Amino acid sequence: MKKLILLLSLMCFVFGIQAQNRRQGVRSTTVKKTAVAKKARTSEVKKIVPMTSEQVTEYTKHMVDSVKMEGSNWESILILPGLTKNEIYRFAKEYMSKNFTNWAKNIQLDDVENGKIVCMGALQTIVVKKMNPIDGKNCAEVFNGNTKQTLTLDIKDEKVRVRGEGFAWTGKATLYIENMSCDPSYYYGEGLLTMSMLIGEEKNVAGGETMCCDALRLGVLQYLTGLRNYSLKAKLDDDF
């Protein structure tokens, strides 16, 4: 009987040690967590919303281009809402190819990737020089032609910076007596100084230069307004 009780006690002792070892093993087991890779935030893409036809009309009506002039050189930034860099690049080339003579020959740099165009362009320049009356009739000499300049377009989304450099005038001067025109005398490729002397005479060369630059500024505004309107309307045509 004593042997039986001793055997049972021994068995209980062994089972108790095994159970304790199992509990400790569970506690010491490290649970590995599955690492979840965090998704990197994607950069927000700027959504360019094209203007409606009503917005284009309103924008064209009230916008006044600001042109910075230094002599005959100038610079202006056109804001073109709703147009990407590639669209402005394409529309600018279309516009200039339709308005400038020998467009293909006058391109000096055509970089679509960086949005840059350098070309020779001709901007209308009309200067009126008042003269002394003849036989009591009012007289004026009208210089009607184009100022050739190197145009540089730097294009980004929704805007383009346009610069004009150099001065070479091509056109004709016509003498008007009252409303009657006389045979014109022609001038080709004149520099700014020569044109200033023709218009302002030797005693007032500075005044002649101012008149040339003011006339050129009007030609610049005409070109920029045309480029802006063409681009905005071409964008609407693309979205038909």
Coordinates of N, CA, C and O in Angstrom, one line a residue, residues 93-228:
K93 N 3.5 77.6 -81.4 CA 4.1 77.3 -82.7 C 3.1 77.4 -83.8 O 3.4 78.0 -84.9
E94 N 1.8 77.0 -83.6 CA 0.8 77.2 -84.6 C 0.5 78.6 -84.9 O 0.4 79.0 -86.1
Y95 N 0.4 79.4 -83.9 CA 0.1 80.9 -84.0 C 1.2 81.6 -84.8 O 1.0 82.3 -85.8
M96 N 2.5 81.3 -84.4 CA 3.6 82.0 -85.1 C 3.8 81.5 -86.5 O 4.2 82.3 -87.4
S97 N 3.5 80.2 -86.8 CA 3.7 79.7 -88.1 C 2.6 80.3 -89.1 O 2.9 80.4 -90.3
K98 N 1.5 80.7 -88.5 CA 0.5 81.4 -89.3 C 0.7 82.9 -89.5 O 0.1 83.5 -90.4
N99 N 1.5 83.5 -88.6 CA 1.6 84.9 -88.7 C 3.0 85.4 -89.1 O 3.1 86.6 -89.5
F100 N 4.0 84.6 -89.0 CA 5.4 85.0 -89.4 C 5.8 84.4 -90.7 O 5.5 83.2 -91.0
T101 N 6.4 85.2 -91.6 CA 6.8 84.7 -92.9 C 8.1 83.8 -92.7 O 8.9 84.1 -91.9
N102 N 8.2 82.8 -93.6 CA 9.4 81.9 -93.6 C 9.6 81.4 -92.1 O 10.7 81.4 -91.6
W103 N 8.6 80.9 -91.5 CA 8.6 80.5 -90.1 C 9.7 79.4 -89.9 O 10.5 79.5 -89.0
A104 N 9.7 78.4 -90.8 CA 10.6 77.2 -90.6 C 12.1 77.7 -90.7 O 12.9 77.2 -90.0
K105 N 12.4 78.7 -91.5 CA 13.8 79.1 -91.7 C 14.2 80.0 -90.5 O 15.4 80.2 -90.3
N106 N 13.3 80.6 -89.8 CA 13.6 81.6 -88.8 C 13.7 81.0 -87.4 O 13.9 81.7 -86.4
I107 N 13.4 79.7 -87.2 CA 13.5 79.0 -85.9 C 15.0 78.8 -85.6 O 15.7 78.2 -86.3
Q108 N 15.4 79.3 -84.4 CA 16.8 79.1 -84.0 C 16.9 78.1 -82.9 O 18.0 77.4 -82.8
L109 N 15.9 77.9 -82.1 CA 15.9 76.8 -81.1 C 14.4 76.4 -80.9 O 13.5 77.2 -80.8
D110 N 14.3 75.0 -80.9 CA 12.9 74.4 -80.8 C 13.0 73.3 -79.8 O 13.3 72.1 -80.2
D111 N 12.8 73.5 -78.5 CA 13.1 72.6 -77.5 C 11.7 72.3 -76.8 O 11.3 73.0 -75.8
V112 N 11.1 71.2 -77.2 CA 9.8 70.8 -76.6 C 9.9 70.4 -75.2 O 9.0 70.6 -74.4
E113 N 11.0 69.6 -74.9 CA 11.1 69.1 -73.5 C 11.2 70.2 -72.5 O 10.6 70.1 -71.4
N114 N 12.0 71.2 -72.7 CA 12.2 72.3 -71.8 C 11.2 73.5 -72.0 O 11.3 74.5 -71.3
G115 N 10.4 73.4 -73.1 CA 9.4 74.4 -73.3 C 10.1 75.7 -73.7 O 9.8 76.8 -73.2
K116 N 10.9 75.7 -74.7 CA 11.7 76.9 -75.1 C 11.7 77.0 -76.7 O 12.0 76.0 -77.4
I117 N 11.3 78.2 -77.1 CA 11.3 78.5 -78.6 C 12.1 79.8 -78.8 O 11.8 80.8 -78.1
V118 N 13.1 79.8 -79.7 CA 13.7 81.0 -80.1 C 13.6 81.2 -81.6 O 13.9 80.2 -82.3
C119 N 13.1 82.3 -82.0 CA 12.9 82.5 -83.5 C 13.0 84.0 -83.8 O 13.0 84.8 -83.0
M120 N 13.0 84.2 -85.1 CA 13.0 85.6 -85.6 C 11.5 85.9 -86.0 O 10.9 85.2 -86.7
G121 N 11.0 87.0 -85.4 CA 9.7 87.4 -85.6 C 9.6 88.9 -86.1 O 10.5 89.7 -85.8
A122 N 8.5 89.2 -86.8 CA 8.3 90.6 -87.3 C 7.1 91.2 -86.7 O 6.0 90.6 -86.8
L123 N 7.2 92.3 -85.9 CA 6.1 92.9 -85.2 C 5.8 94.2 -85.9 O 6.7 95.0 -86.2
Q124 N 4.5 94.5 -86.2 CA 4.1 95.7 -86.9 C 4.5 97.0 -86.1 O 4.2 97.1 -85.0
T125 N 5.1 97.9 -86.8 CA 5.6 99.1 -86.2 C 5.2 100.3 -87.2 O 5.7 100.4 -88.3
I126 N 4.3 101.1 -86.7 CA 3.8 102.3 -87.5 C 4.1 103.6 -86.8 O 3.6 103.7 -85.6
V127 N 4.9 104.4 -87.4 CA 5.2 105.7 -86.8 C 4.8 106.8 -87.7 O 5.0 106.8 -88.9
V128 N 4.2 107.8 -87.1 CA 3.7 109.0 -87.8 C 4.6 110.2 -87.5 O 4.7 110.6 -86.3
K129 N 5.2 110.8 -88.5 CA 6.1 112.0 -88.3 C 5.3 113.2 -88.9 O 5.1 113.3 -90.1
K130 N 5.0 114.1 -88.0 CA 4.3 115.4 -88.5 C 5.4 116.3 -89.2 O 6.5 116.4 -88.7
M131 N 5.0 116.9 -90.3 CA 5.9 117.8 -91.0 C 5.2 119.2 -91.1 O 4.1 119.4 -90.9
N132 N 6.1 120.1 -91.6 CA 5.6 121.5 -91.8 C 4.6 121.5 -92.9 O 4.7 120.7 -93.9
P133 N 3.5 122.3 -92.8 CA 2.5 122.4 -93.9 C 3.1 122.8 -95.2 O 4.1 123.5 -95.3
I134 N 2.5 122.3 -96.3 CA 2.9 122.6 -97.6 C 1.7 123.2 -98.3 O 0.6 122.7 -98.4
D135 N 1.9 124.5 -98.7 CA 0.8 125.3 -99.3 C -0.4 125.3 -98.4 O -1.6 125.2 -98.9
G136 N -0.2 125.4 -97.1 CA -1.2 125.5 -96.1 C -1.9 124.2 -95.8 O -2.9 124.2 -95.1
K137 N -1.4 123.1 -96.4 CA -2.0 121.8 -96.1 C -1.2 121.0 -95.1 O 0.0 121.0 -95.2
N138 N -1.9 120.3 -94.2 CA -1.2 119.5 -93.2 C -0.5 118.3 -93.9 O -1.0 117.7 -94.8
C139 N 0.7 118.1 -93.4 CA 1.6 117.0 -94.0 C 2.1 116.1 -92.9 O 2.3 116.5 -91.8
A140 N 2.2 114.8 -93.3 CA 2.8 113.8 -92.4 C 3.4 112.7 -93.2 O 3.0 112.4 -94.3
E141 N 4.5 112.2 -92.6 CA 5.2 111.1 -93.2 C 4.9 109.8 -92.3 O 5.2 109.9 -91.1
V142 N 4.3 108.8 -92.9 CA 3.9 107.6 -92.2 C 4.9 106.5 -92.5 O 5.0 106.1 -93.7
F143 N 5.6 106.0 -91.5 CA 6.5 104.9 -91.6 C 5.8 103.6 -91.2 O 5.5 103.4 -90.0
N144 N 5.4 102.8 -92.2 CA 4.6 101.6 -92.0 C 5.4 100.4 -92.3 O 5.8 100.2 -93.5
G145 N 5.7 99.6 -91.3 CA 6.5 98.4 -91.6 C 6.6 97.5 -90.4 O 5.7 97.5 -89.5
N146 N 7.6 96.6 -90.4 CA 7.8 95.7 -89.3 C 9.1 95.8 -88.6 O 10.1 96.1 -89.3
T147 N 9.2 95.6 -87.4 CA 10.4 95.6 -86.6 C 10.8 94.1 -86.4 O 10.0 93.4 -85.8
K148 N 11.9 93.7 -87.0 CA 12.3 92.3 -86.8 C 13.1 92.2 -85.5 O 14.0 92.9 -85.2
Q149 N 12.7 91.2 -84.7 CA 13.4 90.9 -83.4 C 13.5 89.4 -83.2 O 12.8 88.6 -83.7
T150 N 14.5 89.1 -82.3 CA 14.6 87.7 -81.9 C 13.7 87.5 -80.7 O 13.8 88.2 -79.7
L151 N 12.7 86.6 -80.9 CA 11.7 86.3 -79.8 C 12.1 85.1 -79.1 O 12.5 84.0 -79.7
T152 N 12.1 85.1 -77.8 CA 12.4 84.0 -76.9 C 11.1 83.7 -76.1 O 10.7 84.5 -75.3
L153 N 10.6 82.4 -76.2 CA 9.5 82.0 -75.4 C 9.9 80.9 -74.4 O 10.4 79.9 -74.8
D154 N 9.7 81.2 -73.1 CA 10.0 80.2 -72.1 C 8.6 79.8 -71.5 O 7.9 80.6 -70.9
I155 N 8.3 78.5 -71.7 CA 6.9 78.1 -71.4 C 6.8 77.1 -70.2 O 7.7 76.2 -70.0
K156 N 5.8 77.4 -69.4 CA 5.5 76.5 -68.2 C 4.0 76.3 -68.2 O 3.3 76.9 -69.1
D157 N 3.5 75.5 -67.3 CA 2.1 75.3 -67.2 C 1.4 76.6 -66.9 O 1.8 77.4 -66.0
E158 N 0.4 76.9 -67.7 CA -0.5 78.1 -67.5 C 0.2 79.5 -67.7 O -0.4 80.5 -67.4
K159 N 1.5 79.5 -68.2 CA 2.1 80.8 -68.4 C 3.3 80.7 -69.4 O 3.9 79.6 -69.6
V160 N 3.6 81.8 -70.0 CA 4.7 81.8 -71.0 C 5.3 83.2 -70.9 O 4.6 84.3 -70.8
R161 N 6.7 83.2 -70.8 CA 7.4 84.5 -70.8 C 7.9 84.7 -72.2 O 8.6 83.9 -72.7
V162 N 7.6 85.9 -72.7 CA 8.1 86.2 -74.1 C 9.0 87.4 -74.0 O 8.7 88.4 -73.3
R163 N 10.2 87.3 -74.7 CA 11.1 88.4 -74.7 C 11.4 88.8 -76.2 O 11.5 87.9 -77.0
G164 N 11.6 90.0 -76.4 CA 12.0 90.5 -77.8 C 13.3 91.3 -77.7 O 13.5 92.2 -76.8
E165 N 14.3 91.0 -78.6 CA 15.6 91.6 -78.6 C 16.0 92.0 -80.0 O 15.7 91.2 -80.9
G166 N 16.7 93.1 -80.1 CA 17.2 93.5 -81.4 C 16.2 94.5 -82.1 O 15.1 94.6 -81.7
F167 N 16.7 95.1 -83.2 CA 15.9 96.0 -83.9 C 16.4 96.1 -85.3 O 17.5 96.5 -85.6
A168 N 15.5 95.7 -86.3 CA 15.8 95.9 -87.7 C 14.5 96.2 -88.4 O 13.6 95.3 -88.4
W169 N 14.3 97.4 -88.9 CA 13.0 97.8 -89.5 C 13.0 97.6 -91.0 O 13.9 97.9 -91.7
T170 N 11.8 97.0 -91.4 CA 11.6 96.9 -92.9 C 10.2 97.4 -93.2 O 9.2 97.1 -92.6
G171 N 10.2 98.3 -94.2 CA 8.9 98.9 -94.6 C 9.1 100.0 -95.5 O 10.1 100.2 -96.2
K172 N 8.0 100.9 -95.5 CA 8.1 102.0 -96.4 C 7.6 103.3 -95.7 O 6.8 103.2 -94.7
A173 N 8.0 104.4 -96.2 CA 7.6 105.7 -95.6 C 6.8 106.4 -96.7 O 7.2 106.5 -97.9
T174 N 5.6 106.8 -96.4 CA 4.7 107.5 -97.4 C 4.4 108.9 -96.9 O 4.0 109.1 -95.7
L175 N 4.5 109.8 -97.8 CA 4.2 111.2 -97.5 C 2.7 111.5 -97.8 O 2.2 111.2 -98.9
Y176 N 2.0 112.0 -96.8 CA 0.6 112.4 -97.0 C 0.4 113.9 -96.9 O 0.9 114.5 -96.0
I177 N -0.3 114.5 -97.9 CA -0.6 115.9 -97.9 C -2.2 115.9 -97.8 O -2.9 115.5 -98.7
E178 N -2.6 116.3 -96.6 CA -4.0 116.1 -96.3 C -4.4 114.6 -96.4 O -3.7 113.8 -95.7
N179 N -5.3 114.3 -97.2 CA -5.7 112.8 -97.3 C -5.1 112.2 -98.6 O -5.4 111.0 -98.9
M180 N -4.2 112.9 -99.3 CA -3.6 112.4 -100.5 C -2.3 111.9 -100.2 O -1.4 112.5 -99.5
S181 N -2.0 110.7 -100.7 CA -0.6 110.1 -100.5 C 0.2 110.3 -101.8 O -0.3 110.3 -102.9
C182 N 1.5 110.5 -101.5 CA 2.5 110.7 -102.6 C 3.2 109.3 -102.8 O 3.1 108.4 -102.0
D183 N 4.1 109.3 -103.8 CA 4.8 108.1 -104.0 C 5.7 107.8 -102.8 O 6.5 108.7 -102.3
P184 N 5.7 106.5 -102.3 CA 6.5 106.2 -101.1 C 7.9 106.0 -101.4 O 8.3 105.6 -102.5
S185 N 8.8 106.4 -100.4 CA 10.2 106.0 -100.5 C 10.4 104.8 -99.6 O 9.9 104.8 -98.5
Y186 N 11.3 103.9 -100.0 CA 11.4 102.7 -99.2 C 12.6 102.6 -98.3 O 13.7 103.1 -98.7
Y187 N 12.5 102.0 -97.2 CA 13.6 101.8 -96.3 C 13.6 100.3 -95.8 O 12.6 99.8 -95.5
Y188 N 14.8 99.7 -95.9 CA 14.9 98.3 -95.5 C 16.0 98.1 -94.5 O 17.1 98.6 -94.6
G189 N 15.7 97.3 -93.5 CA 16.6 96.9 -92.5 C 17.3 98.0 -91.7 O 18.5 97.9 -91.4
E190 N 16.6 99.1 -91.4 CA 17.2 100.2 -90.7 C 17.4 99.9 -89.2 O 16.5 99.3 -88.6
G191 N 18.5 100.3 -88.6 CA 18.7 100.2 -87.2 C 17.9 101.2 -86.5 O 17.4 102.2 -87.0
L192 N 17.8 101.1 -85.1 CA 17.0 102.0 -84.3 C 17.6 103.4 -84.4 O 16.8 104.3 -84.5
L193 N 18.9 103.6 -84.4 CA 19.5 104.9 -84.5 C 19.1 105.6 -85.8 O 18.7 106.8 -85.8
T194 N 19.2 104.9 -86.9 CA 18.9 105.5 -88.2 C 17.4 105.8 -88.3 O 17.1 106.9 -88.7
M195 N 16.6 104.9 -87.8 CA 15.1 105.2 -87.8 C 14.8 106.4 -86.9 O 14.0 107.3 -87.2
S196 N 15.5 106.5 -85.8 CA 15.3 107.6 -84.8 C 15.6 109.0 -85.5 O 15.0 110.0 -85.3
M197 N 16.7 108.9 -86.3 CA 17.1 110.2 -86.9 C 16.2 110.5 -88.1 O 15.9 111.7 -88.3
L198 N 15.6 109.5 -88.8 CA 14.7 109.8 -89.8 C 13.4 110.4 -89.3 O 12.8 111.3 -89.9
I199 N 13.0 109.9 -88.1 CA 11.7 110.3 -87.6 C 11.8 111.5 -86.7 O 11.0 112.4 -86.8
G200 N 12.9 111.6 -85.9 CA 13.0 112.8 -85.0 C 13.9 113.8 -85.6 O 14.1 114.9 -84.9
E201 N 14.6 113.6 -86.7 CA 15.6 114.5 -87.2 C 16.8 114.6 -86.3 O 16.7 114.2 -85.1
E202 N 17.9 115.1 -86.8 CA 19.1 115.1 -86.1 C 19.1 115.8 -84.7 O 19.7 115.5 -83.8
K203 N 18.2 116.9 -84.7 CA 18.2 117.7 -83.5 C 17.3 117.0 -82.4 O 17.4 117.4 -81.2
N204 N 16.6 116.0 -82.7 CA 15.7 115.3 -81.7 C 15.7 113.8 -81.9 O 14.7 113.2 -82.1
V205 N 16.9 113.3 -81.9 CA 17.1 111.8 -82.1 C 16.4 111.0 -81.0 O 15.7 110.0 -81.2
A206 N 16.5 111.6 -79.7 CA 15.9 110.9 -78.6 C 14.4 110.8 -78.7 O 13.7 109.8 -78.4
G207 N 13.8 111.9 -79.2 CA 12.3 111.9 -79.5 C 11.9 110.9 -80.5 O 10.9 110.2 -80.4
G208 N 12.8 110.8 -81.6 CA 12.5 109.8 -82.6 C 12.6 108.4 -82.1 O 11.8 107.5 -82.4
E209 N 13.6 108.1 -81.2 CA 13.7 106.8 -80.6 C 12.5 106.5 -79.7 O 12.0 105.3 -79.8
T210 N 12.0 107.4 -79.0 CA 10.8 107.2 -78.2 C 9.6 106.9 -79.0 O 8.8 106.0 -78.7
M211 N 9.5 107.6 -80.1 CA 8.3 107.3 -81.0 C 8.4 105.9 -81.6 O 7.4 105.2 -81.7
C212 N 9.6 105.5 -82.0 CA 9.8 104.1 -82.5 C 9.5 103.1 -81.4 O 8.8 102.1 -81.7
C213 N 9.9 103.3 -80.2 CA 9.7 102.3 -79.1 C 8.2 102.2 -78.7 O 7.7 101.2 -78.4
D214 N 7.6 103.4 -78.8 CA 6.1 103.4 -78.4 C 5.4 102.7 -79.5 O 4.4 101.9 -79.2
A215 N 5.8 102.9 -80.8 CA 5.1 102.2 -81.9 C 5.4 100.7 -81.8 O 4.5 99.8 -82.0
L216 N 6.6 100.3 -81.4 CA 6.9 98.9 -81.3 C 6.1 98.3 -80.1 O 5.7 97.1 -80.2
R217 N 5.9 99.0 -79.1 CA 5.1 98.5 -77.9 C 3.7 98.1 -78.4 O 3.2 97.1 -77.9
L218 N 3.1 99.0 -79.2 CA 1.8 98.6 -79.7 C 1.8 97.3 -80.6 O 0.9 96.5 -80.5
G219 N 2.9 97.2 -81.3 CA 3.0 95.9 -82.1 C 3.2 94.7 -81.2 O 2.7 93.6 -81.5
V220 N 4.0 94.9 -80.1 CA 4.2 93.8 -79.2 C 2.9 93.4 -78.5 O 2.5 92.2 -78.4
L221 N 2.1 94.4 -78.1 CA 0.8 94.1 -77.5 C -0.2 93.4 -78.5 O -0.9 92.5 -78.1
Q222 N -0.1 93.8 -79.7 CA -0.9 93.2 -80.8 C -0.5 91.7 -80.9 O -1.4 90.8 -81.0
Y223 N 0.8 91.4 -80.9 CA 1.3 90.1 -81.0 C 0.9 89.2 -79.8 O 0.4 88.1 -79.9
L224 N 1.1 89.8 -78.6 CA 0.8 89.0 -77.4 C -0.7 88.8 -77.2 O -1.1 87.7 -76.8
T225 N -1.5 89.8 -77.6 CA -2.9 89.6 -77.5 C -3.4 88.5 -78.5 O -4.2 87.6 -78.1
G226 N -2.8 88.5 -79.7 CA -3.1 87.5 -80.6 C -2.7 86.1 -80.2 O -3.5 85.1 -80.3
L227 N -1.5 86.0 -79.6 CA -1.0 84.7 -79.1 C -1.9 84.2 -78.0 O -2.3 83.0 -77.9
R228 N -2.3 85.1 -77.0 CA -3.1 84.7 -75.9 C -4.5 84.2 -76.4 O -5.0 83.1 -76.0

